[in-house]
PDB file of C-alpha atoms and ligand atoms in Angstrom:
ATOM      1  CA  MET A 788      -3.741 156.179 272.411  1.00 97.00           C
ATOM      2  CA  VAL A 789      -5.257 152.410 271.782  1.00 98.00           C
ATOM      3  CA  THR A 790      -7.246 151.641 268.819  1.00 98.00           C
ATOM      4  CA  VAL A 791      -8.983 148.348 268.239  1.00 98.00           C
ATOM      5  CA  ASN A 792      -9.596 147.947 264.537  1.00 98.00           C
ATOM      6  CA  CYS A 793     -11.135 144.753 263.321  1.00 98.00           C
ATOM      7  CA  ALA A 794     -13.565 143.560 260.243  1.00 98.00           C
ATOM      8  CA  MET A 795     -16.544 141.496 261.044  1.00 98.00           C
ATOM      9  CA  THR A 796     -19.412 139.948 258.734  1.00 98.00           C
ATOM     10  CA  ALA A 797     -22.860 141.647 258.726  1.00 98.00           C
ATOM     11  CA  ASP A 798     -23.663 138.555 261.189  1.00 98.00           C
ATOM     12  CA  GLY A 799     -20.850 139.981 263.460  1.00 98.00           C
ATOM     13  CA  LYS A 800     -17.916 137.207 263.132  1.00 98.00           C
ATOM     14  CA  ILE A 801     -14.388 138.290 262.519  1.00 98.00           C
ATOM     15  CA  ALA A 802     -13.827 134.702 260.860  1.00 98.00           C
ATOM     16  CA  GLY A 803     -15.761 131.426 260.058  1.00 98.00           C
ATOM     17  CA  ARG A 804     -16.336 128.298 261.984  1.00 97.00           C
ATOM     18  CA  SER A 805     -12.743 126.787 260.885  1.00 97.00           C
ATOM     19  CA  ARG A 806     -11.105 130.245 262.356  1.00 96.00           C
ATOM     20  CA  LYS A 807      -8.961 130.530 259.223  1.00 95.00           C
ATOM     21  CA  GLN A 808      -8.194 134.213 258.060  1.00 94.00           C
ATOM     22  CA  LEU A 809     -11.581 135.245 256.022  1.00 97.00           C
ATOM     23  CA  ARG A 810     -11.223 138.267 253.791  1.00 97.00           C
ATOM     24  CA  ILE A 811     -13.790 140.720 255.139  1.00 98.00           C
ATOM     25  CA  SER A 812     -12.771 144.133 254.005  1.00 98.00           C
ATOM     26  CA  SER A 813     -13.437 145.782 251.016  1.00 98.00           C
ATOM     27  CA  ALA A 814     -10.390 147.077 248.867  1.00 98.00           C
ATOM     28  CA  GLU A 815     -11.039 150.815 250.280  1.00 98.00           C
ATOM     29  CA  ASP A 816     -11.149 149.441 253.612  1.00 98.00           C
ATOM     30  CA  LEU A 817      -7.734 147.517 253.185  1.00 98.00           C
ATOM     31  CA  GLU A 818      -6.342 150.803 252.343  1.00 98.00           C
ATOM     32  CA  ARG A 819      -7.615 152.699 255.378  1.00 98.00           C
ATOM     33  CA  VAL A 820      -6.030 149.591 257.424  1.00 98.00           C
ATOM     34  CA  LYS A 821      -2.911 150.211 255.775  1.00 97.00           C
ATOM     35  CA  ARG A 822      -2.774 153.905 256.599  1.00 98.00           C
ATOM     36  CA  MET A 823      -3.712 153.137 260.274  1.00 98.00           C
ATOM     37  CA  ARG A 824      -1.159 150.684 260.381  1.00 98.00           C
ATOM     38  CA  ALA A 825       1.677 153.003 259.029  1.00 98.00           C
ATOM     39  CA  SER A 826       0.391 155.826 261.587  1.00 98.00           C
ATOM     40  CA  SER A 827       0.935 153.196 264.431  1.00 98.00           C
ATOM     41  CA  ASP A 828       3.833 152.800 266.584  1.00 98.00           C
ATOM     42  CA  ALA A 829       3.116 149.244 267.101  1.00 98.00           C
ATOM     43  CA  ILE A 830       0.388 146.698 265.882  1.00 98.00           C
ATOM     44  CA  LEU A 831      -0.528 143.850 268.225  1.00 98.00           C
ATOM     45  CA  VAL A 832      -2.350 140.468 268.230  1.00 98.00           C
ATOM     46  CA  GLY A 833      -2.797 137.477 270.222  1.00 98.00           C
ATOM     47  CA  VAL A 834      -1.214 134.192 269.643  1.00 98.00           C
ATOM     48  CA  GLY A 835      -4.570 132.664 268.600  1.00 98.00           C
ATOM     49  CA  THR A 836      -4.250 135.093 265.302  1.00 98.00           C
ATOM     50  CA  VAL A 837      -0.645 134.232 264.805  1.00 98.00           C
ATOM     51  CA  LEU A 838      -1.619 130.278 264.757  1.00 98.00           C
ATOM     52  CA  ALA A 839      -4.829 130.758 262.730  1.00 97.00           C
ATOM     53  CA  ASP A 840      -3.922 133.383 260.085  1.00 97.00           C
ATOM     54  CA  ASP A 841       0.172 133.684 260.372  1.00 97.00           C
ATOM     55  CA  PRO A 842       0.229 137.433 259.565  1.00 97.00           C
ATOM     56  CA  HIS A 843       3.090 139.589 258.657  1.00 97.00           C
ATOM     57  CA  LEU A 844       1.602 142.510 260.315  1.00 98.00           C
ATOM     58  CA  THR A 845       3.739 144.882 258.294  1.00 97.00           C
ATOM     59  CA  VAL A 846       3.247 147.687 256.002  1.00 97.00           C
ATOM     60  CA  LYS A 847       4.121 146.635 252.547  1.00 93.00           C
ATOM     61  CA  GLY A 848       6.459 149.180 251.012  1.00 94.00           C
ATOM     62  CA  LEU A 849       8.075 150.426 254.426  1.00 96.00           C
ATOM     63  CA  PRO A 850      11.581 149.408 255.413  1.00 96.00           C
ATOM     64  CA  PRO A 851      12.024 147.379 258.729  1.00 96.00           C
ATOM     65  CA  GLU A 852      13.094 150.292 260.713  1.00 95.00           C
ATOM     66  CA  ARG A 853      10.022 152.317 259.515  1.00 96.00           C
ATOM     67  CA  ASN A 854       7.534 149.588 260.081  1.00 98.00           C
ATOM     68  CA  PRO A 855       5.512 149.827 263.545  1.00 98.00           C
ATOM     69  CA  LEU A 856       6.746 147.399 266.165  1.00 98.00           C
ATOM     70  CA  ARG A 857       4.883 144.029 265.986  1.00 98.00           C
ATOM     71  CA  VAL A 858       3.635 142.726 269.490  1.00 98.00           C
ATOM     72  CA  VAL A 859       2.068 139.381 270.248  1.00 98.00           C
ATOM     73  CA  LEU A 860       0.365 138.398 273.423  1.00 98.00           C
ATOM     74  CA  ASP A 861       1.712 134.895 274.095  1.00 98.00           C
ATOM     75  CA  SER A 862       1.579 133.562 277.726  1.00 98.00           C
ATOM     76  CA  ASN A 863       2.588 130.014 276.702  1.00 97.00           C
ATOM     77  CA  GLY A 864       5.169 130.751 274.296  1.00 97.00           C
ATOM     78  CA  ARG A 865       3.253 129.140 271.496  1.00 98.00           C
ATOM     79  CA  THR A 866       4.376 131.286 268.302  1.00 98.00           C
ATOM     80  CA  PRO A 867       5.961 129.122 266.134  1.00 97.00           C
ATOM     81  CA  ALA A 868       9.459 129.613 265.239  1.00 95.00           C
ATOM     82  CA  GLY A 869       8.770 130.117 261.663  1.00 95.00           C
ATOM     83  CA  ALA A 870       5.871 132.630 262.264  1.00 98.00           C
ATOM     84  CA  ARG A 871       6.047 135.194 259.607  1.00 98.00           C
ATOM     85  CA  VAL A 872       5.397 137.976 262.531  1.00 98.00           C
ATOM     86  CA  LEU A 873       9.080 137.079 263.442  1.00 98.00           C
ATOM     87  CA  ASP A 874      10.813 137.569 259.978  1.00 97.00           C
ATOM     88  CA  ALA A 875      13.163 140.606 259.392  1.00 96.00           C
ATOM     89  CA  ARG A 876      10.436 142.907 257.978  1.00 97.00           C
ATOM     90  CA  ALA A 877      10.150 144.578 261.105  1.00 98.00           C
ATOM     91  CA  ARG A 878      10.624 144.429 264.789  1.00 98.00           C
ATOM     92  CA  THR A 879       8.974 141.960 266.996  1.00 98.00           C
ATOM     93  CA  LEU A 880       8.145 141.951 270.802  1.00 98.00           C
ATOM     94  CA  ILE A 881       6.546 138.841 272.097  1.00 98.00           C
ATOM     95  CA  VAL A 882       4.591 139.769 275.198  1.00 98.00           C
ATOM     96  CA  THR A 883       4.420 136.957 277.729  1.00 98.00           C
ATOM     97  CA  VAL A 884       4.208 135.990 281.357  1.00 98.00           C
ATOM     98  CA  GLU A 885       6.467 135.170 284.656  1.00 96.00           C
ATOM     99  CA  GLY A 886       7.679 131.909 284.421  1.00 95.00           C
ATOM    100  CA  CYS A 887       7.506 131.465 280.554  1.00 96.00           C
ATOM    101  CA  THR A 888      11.319 130.715 279.610  1.00 96.00           C
ATOM    102  CA  ALA A 889      10.609 130.654 275.882  1.00 96.00           C
ATOM    103  CA  THR A 890      12.980 132.944 273.529  1.00 96.00           C
ATOM    104  CA  TRP A 891      12.656 133.499 269.865  1.00 97.00           C
ATOM    105  CA  PRO A 892      15.553 134.474 267.603  1.00 93.00           C
ATOM    106  CA  GLY A 893      15.079 138.072 266.313  1.00 88.00           C
ATOM    107  CA  ALA A 894      12.351 138.902 268.891  1.00 97.00           C
ATOM    108  CA  ASP A 895      12.531 140.887 271.965  1.00 97.00           C
ATOM    109  CA  VAL A 896      10.560 139.297 274.881  1.00 98.00           C
ATOM    110  CA  LEU A 897       8.748 141.068 277.730  1.00 98.00           C
ATOM    111  CA  ARG A 898       7.033 139.379 280.696  1.00 98.00           C
ATOM    112  CA  ALA A 899       4.028 141.495 282.049  1.00 98.00           C
ATOM    113  CA  GLY A 900       1.627 139.395 284.595  1.00 96.00           C
ATOM    114  CA  ARG A 901       1.081 135.702 285.636  1.00 96.00           C
ATOM    115  CA  GLY A 902      -1.269 133.213 283.913  1.00 95.00           C
ATOM    116  CA  LYS A 903      -1.889 135.724 281.065  1.00 95.00           C
ATOM    117  CA  VAL A 904      -0.669 139.073 279.903  1.00 98.00           C
ATOM    118  CA  ASP A 905      -1.557 142.005 282.147  1.00 98.00           C
ATOM    119  CA  ILE A 906      -2.867 144.341 279.490  1.00 98.00           C
ATOM    120  CA  ALA A 907      -2.038 147.218 281.748  1.00 97.00           C
ATOM    121  CA  ALA A 908       1.458 146.365 282.733  1.00 97.00           C
ATOM    122  CA  MET A 909       2.071 145.905 279.236  1.00 98.00           C
ATOM    123  CA  LEU A 910       0.935 148.974 277.958  1.00 98.00           C
ATOM    124  CA  GLU A 911       3.148 150.838 280.679  1.00 98.00           C
ATOM    125  CA  SER A 912       6.192 148.822 279.286  1.00 98.00           C
ATOM    126  CA  LEU A 913       5.146 149.945 275.841  1.00 98.00           C
ATOM    127  CA  TYR A 914       4.770 153.537 276.765  1.00 98.00           C
ATOM    128  CA  ASP A 915       8.538 153.214 278.261  1.00 97.00           C
ATOM    129  CA  ARG A 916       9.669 151.534 274.944  1.00 96.00           C
ATOM    130  CA  GLY A 917       8.122 154.954 273.068  1.00 97.00           C
ATOM    131  CA  VAL A 918       4.696 153.692 271.786  1.00 98.00           C
ATOM    132  CA  ARG A 919       2.093 156.176 271.916  1.00 98.00           C
ATOM    133  CA  THR A 920      -0.383 154.871 269.424  1.00 98.00           C
ATOM    134  CA  LEU A 921      -1.106 151.111 269.416  1.00 98.00           C
ATOM    135  CA  MET A 922      -3.268 149.443 267.304  1.00 98.00           C
ATOM    136  CA  VAL A 923      -4.782 146.234 268.310  1.00 98.00           C
ATOM    137  CA  GLU A 924      -6.209 144.014 265.627  1.00 98.00           C
ATOM    138  CA  GLY A 925      -7.148 140.932 267.134  1.00 95.00           C
ATOM    139  CA  GLY A 926      -8.324 138.435 267.568  1.00 96.00           C
ATOM    140  CA  GLY A 927     -11.726 138.141 269.688  1.00 98.00           C
ATOM    141  CA  GLU A 928     -10.096 136.773 272.964  1.00 98.00           C
ATOM    142  CA  THR A 929      -7.495 139.835 272.990  1.00 98.00           C
ATOM    143  CA  ILE A 930      -9.930 142.446 272.011  1.00 98.00           C
ATOM    144  CA  PHE A 931     -12.230 141.391 274.889  1.00 98.00           C
ATOM    145  CA  SER A 932      -8.973 141.856 277.372  1.00 98.00           C
ATOM    146  CA  PHE A 933      -8.557 145.271 276.305  1.00 98.00           C
ATOM    147  CA  PHE A 934     -12.222 146.206 276.716  1.00 97.00           C
ATOM    148  CA  GLU A 935     -12.112 144.391 280.094  1.00 97.00           C
ATOM    149  CA  SER A 936      -9.134 146.406 281.346  1.00 96.00           C
ATOM    150  CA  GLY A 937     -10.627 149.669 280.285  1.00 96.00           C
ATOM    151  CA  MET A 938      -7.954 150.097 277.740  1.00 96.00           C
ATOM    152  CA  VAL A 939      -9.714 151.069 274.689  1.00 97.00           C
ATOM    153  CA  ASP A 940      -9.738 154.467 273.630  1.00 97.00           C
ATOM    154  CA  ARG A 941     -11.313 153.913 269.984  1.00 98.00           C
ATOM    155  CA  TYR A 942     -12.829 150.852 268.314  1.00 98.00           C
ATOM    156  CA  CYS A 943     -12.975 150.918 264.566  1.00 98.00           C
ATOM    157  CA  VAL A 944     -14.928 147.890 262.866  1.00 98.00           C
ATOM    158  CA  PHE A 945     -15.544 147.210 259.336  1.00 98.00           C
ATOM    159  CA  VAL A 946     -18.735 145.531 258.524  1.00 99.00           C
ATOM    160  CA  GLY A 947     -18.515 143.261 255.552  1.00 98.00           C
ATOM    161  CA  SER A 948     -21.444 142.452 253.352  1.00 98.00           C
ATOM    162  CA  MET A 949     -21.442 138.665 253.981  1.00 98.00           C
ATOM    163  CA  ILE A 950     -22.893 136.059 256.377  1.00 98.00           C
ATOM    164  CA  VAL A 951     -20.829 133.339 257.713  1.00 98.00           C
ATOM    165  CA  GLY A 952     -22.676 132.005 260.691  1.00 98.00           C
ATOM    166  CA  GLY A 953     -21.342 129.632 263.218  1.00 98.00           C
ATOM    167  CA  ARG A 954     -22.014 129.056 267.002  1.00 97.00           C
ATOM    168  CA  ASN A 955     -18.234 128.958 267.420  1.00 96.00           C
ATOM    169  CA  SER A 956     -16.954 131.514 265.042  1.00 98.00           C
ATOM    170  CA  PRO A 957     -15.092 134.413 266.821  1.00 98.00           C
ATOM    171  CA  THR A 958     -16.443 137.805 267.150  1.00 98.00           C
ATOM    172  CA  PRO A 959     -14.945 140.710 267.740  1.00 98.00           C
ATOM    173  CA  ALA A 960     -15.141 140.574 271.734  1.00 98.00           C
ATOM    174  CA  ASP A 961     -14.955 136.992 273.165  1.00 98.00           C
ATOM    175  CA  GLY A 962     -13.817 136.023 275.980  1.00 97.00           C
ATOM    176  CA  ALA A 963     -15.762 135.346 279.069  1.00 97.00           C
ATOM    177  CA  GLY A 964     -18.164 138.541 278.633  1.00 97.00           C
ATOM    178  CA  LEU A 965     -18.601 141.417 280.600  1.00 97.00           C
ATOM    179  CA  PRO A 966     -21.300 141.484 283.215  1.00 96.00           C
ATOM    180  CA  GLU A 967     -24.282 142.970 281.569  1.00 95.00           C
ATOM    181  CA  GLU A 968     -24.540 145.669 283.944  1.00 95.00           C
ATOM    182  CA  SER A 969     -20.905 146.573 283.239  1.00 93.00           C
ATOM    183  CA  ALA A 970     -21.071 146.676 279.378  1.00 95.00           C
ATOM    184  CA  ALA A 971     -18.507 148.816 277.889  1.00 95.00           C
ATOM    185  CA  ARG A 972     -20.339 151.806 276.597  1.00 95.00           C
ATOM    186  CA  LEU A 973     -19.129 153.533 273.451  1.00 97.00           C
ATOM    187  CA  LYS A 974     -19.670 156.831 271.620  1.00 97.00           C
ATOM    188  CA  LEU A 975     -20.277 156.525 267.809  1.00 97.00           C
ATOM    189  CA  VAL A 976     -18.435 159.218 266.060  1.00 97.00           C
ATOM    190  CA  GLY A 977     -18.245 157.989 262.449  1.00 98.00           C
ATOM    191  CA  CYS A 978     -20.078 156.036 259.969  1.00 98.00           C
ATOM    192  CA  ASP A 979     -18.596 155.653 256.750  1.00 98.00           C
ATOM    193  CA  ARG A 980     -19.242 153.679 253.376  1.00 98.00           C
ATOM    194  CA  LEU A 981     -16.153 151.997 252.066  1.00 98.00           C
ATOM    195  CA  GLY A 982     -16.953 150.178 248.963  1.00 98.00           C
ATOM    196  CA  ASP A 983     -19.527 147.409 249.835  1.00 98.00           C
ATOM    197  CA  GLY A 984     -19.435 147.800 253.366  1.00 98.00           C
ATOM    198  CA  VAL A 985     -19.537 150.312 256.415  1.00 98.00           C
ATOM    199  CA  LEU A 986     -16.940 151.481 258.827  1.00 98.00           C
ATOM    200  CA  LEU A 987     -18.175 152.045 262.078  1.00 98.00           C
ATOM    201  CA  THR A 988     -15.714 154.405 264.493  1.00 98.00           C
ATOM    202  CA  TYR A 989     -16.525 154.648 268.426  1.00 98.00           C
ATOM    203  CA  GLU A 990     -14.919 156.476 271.208  1.00 98.00           C
ATOM    204  CA  ALA A 991     -14.133 154.448 274.349  1.00 90.00           C
ATOM    205  CA  GLY A 992     -12.186 154.886 277.011  1.00 62.00           C
ATOM    206  CA  ASP A 993     -14.496 154.910 279.988  1.00 56.00           C
ATOM    207  CA  GLY A 994     -14.131 151.201 280.465  1.00 45.00           C
ATOM    208  CA  PRO A 995     -16.889 149.144 281.842  1.00 44.00           C
ATOM    209  CA  THR A 996     -19.519 150.961 283.632  1.00 45.00           C
TER     210      THR A 996
HETATM  211  N1  NAP B 298     -11.460 140.080 260.911  1.00 73.03           N
HETATM  212  C1  NAP B 298     -10.450 140.586 261.653  1.00 73.03           C
HETATM  213  O1  NAP B 298     -10.466 141.906 261.934  1.00 73.03           O
HETATM  214  C2  NAP B 298      -9.721 139.528 262.433  1.00 73.03           C
HETATM  215  C3  NAP B 298      -8.326 140.108 262.925  1.00 73.03           C
HETATM  216  C4  NAP B 298      -7.386 139.306 263.857  1.00 73.03           C
HETATM  217  C5  NAP B 298      -7.775 138.035 263.960  1.00 73.03           C
HETATM  218  N2  NAP B 298      -9.170 137.485 263.438  1.00 73.03           N
HETATM  219  C6  NAP B 298      -9.285 136.069 263.826  1.00 73.03           C
HETATM  220  O2  NAP B 298      -9.398 135.734 265.192  1.00 73.03           O
HETATM  221  C7  NAP B 298      -9.303 134.414 265.388  1.00 73.03           C
HETATM  222  C8  NAP B 298      -8.060 134.341 266.556  1.00 73.03           C
HETATM  223  O3  NAP B 298      -8.939 135.150 267.416  1.00 73.03           O
HETATM  224  P1  NAP B 298      -8.483 134.169 269.152  1.00 73.03           P
HETATM  225  O4  NAP B 298      -9.742 135.101 269.924  1.00 73.03           O
HETATM  226  O5  NAP B 298      -8.837 132.750 268.970  1.00 73.03           O
HETATM  227  O6  NAP B 298      -7.168 134.665 269.481  1.00 73.03           O
HETATM  228  P2  NAP B 298      -6.440 135.990 269.835  1.00 73.03           P
HETATM  229  O7  NAP B 298      -7.140 136.893 270.321  1.00 73.03           O
HETATM  230  O8  NAP B 298      -5.753 136.398 268.456  1.00 73.03           O
HETATM  231  O9  NAP B 298      -5.319 135.345 270.810  1.00 73.03           O
HETATM  232  C9  NAP B 298      -6.058 134.881 272.239  1.00 73.03           C
HETATM  233  C10 NAP B 298      -4.661 134.410 272.721  1.00 73.03           C
HETATM  234  O10 NAP B 298      -3.721 135.078 273.236  1.00 73.03           O
HETATM  235  C11 NAP B 298      -3.340 134.726 274.590  1.00 73.03           C
HETATM  236  N3  NAP B 298      -3.216 135.908 275.529  1.00 73.03           N
HETATM  237  C12 NAP B 298      -2.223 136.007 276.160  1.00 73.03           C
HETATM  238  N4  NAP B 298      -2.877 137.017 277.117  1.00 73.03           N
HETATM  239  C13 NAP B 298      -4.087 137.361 276.680  1.00 73.03           C
HETATM  240  C14 NAP B 298      -4.662 138.398 277.402  1.00 73.03           C
HETATM  241  N5  NAP B 298      -4.656 139.153 278.363  1.00 73.03           N
HETATM  242  N6  NAP B 298      -5.868 138.491 276.830  1.00 73.03           N
HETATM  243  C15 NAP B 298      -6.471 137.728 275.785  1.00 73.03           C
HETATM  244  N7  NAP B 298      -5.506 136.757 275.253  1.00 73.03           N
HETATM  245  C16 NAP B 298      -4.215 136.424 275.849  1.00 73.03           C
HETATM  246  C17 NAP B 298      -4.144 133.387 274.881  1.00 73.03           C
HETATM  247  O11 NAP B 298      -3.278 132.375 274.686  1.00 73.03           O
HETATM  248  P3  NAP B 298      -2.392 131.801 275.727  1.00 73.03           P
HETATM  249  O12 NAP B 298      -3.094 131.673 276.987  1.00 73.03           O
HETATM  250  O13 NAP B 298      -1.627 130.703 275.084  1.00 73.03           O
HETATM  251  O14 NAP B 298      -1.199 132.835 275.739  1.00 73.03           O
HETATM  252  C18 NAP B 298      -5.404 133.400 273.883  1.00 73.03           C
HETATM  253  O15 NAP B 298      -5.708 132.322 273.880  1.00 73.03           O
HETATM  254  C19 NAP B 298      -8.766 133.767 264.159  1.00 73.03           C
HETATM  255  O16 NAP B 298     -10.011 133.193 263.430  1.00 73.03           O
HETATM  256  C20 NAP B 298      -8.458 134.956 263.224  1.00 73.03           C
HETATM  257  O17 NAP B 298      -8.913 134.646 261.755  1.00 73.03           O
HETATM  258  C21 NAP B 298      -9.972 138.284 262.778  1.00 73.03           C
END
């Protein structure tokens, strides 16, 4: 089960023009995200998010052995040695590509694909490692790749009550874009007010049409 989860502004941005982390979620949404993380086997982000936000990707209060596996897509070995995702609070898997020789103390390395990480091959390897529920938290390039490869089962997006604008501000799905006739079709299965914002939940799974 692959769940994409993110928070966007009312004008559809997941961060502002500086690309630094922007608090979009309400307190209620943060609690929901914490519960979703705690019930996931693994949490995944792209290296762009590691470089922009330096997240821990852990659930506060859980010991390392009960925290979900942290997974980073990083074809070129750009995850800095001191990144928080490499701390001792949880296990970490850096997914890179054939030909990348980088290693990180304390992290496992998986090679899947050439050029950039092959999402389907990576998911197979994660399955072999016991990952049944994967939460994809961003950023826009990464989420797009999951939709492009048709590997998303559920898409949860919190819409916060703010506008940040910016033609280059990231959105939930950036990348090269799908051909219009191949837009990924979703089914709206939930619409919940969480504080001063709305959580939209969609089922996907058919991939690009
Ligand atoms: N509001 C939210 O919920 C939320 C959540 C997370 C992040 N964000 C924001 O998102 C922004 C970062 O997003 P981003 O799009 O720049 O970066 P990203 O999606 O976090 O990472 C993208 C990078 O991952 C690597 N990668 C390797 N294989 C890939 C593949 N198959 N598909 C896609 N990427 C692959 C690529 O770098 P290499 O080619 O070097 O490998 C790529 O540039 C930040 O502004 C952050 O604050 C917001």
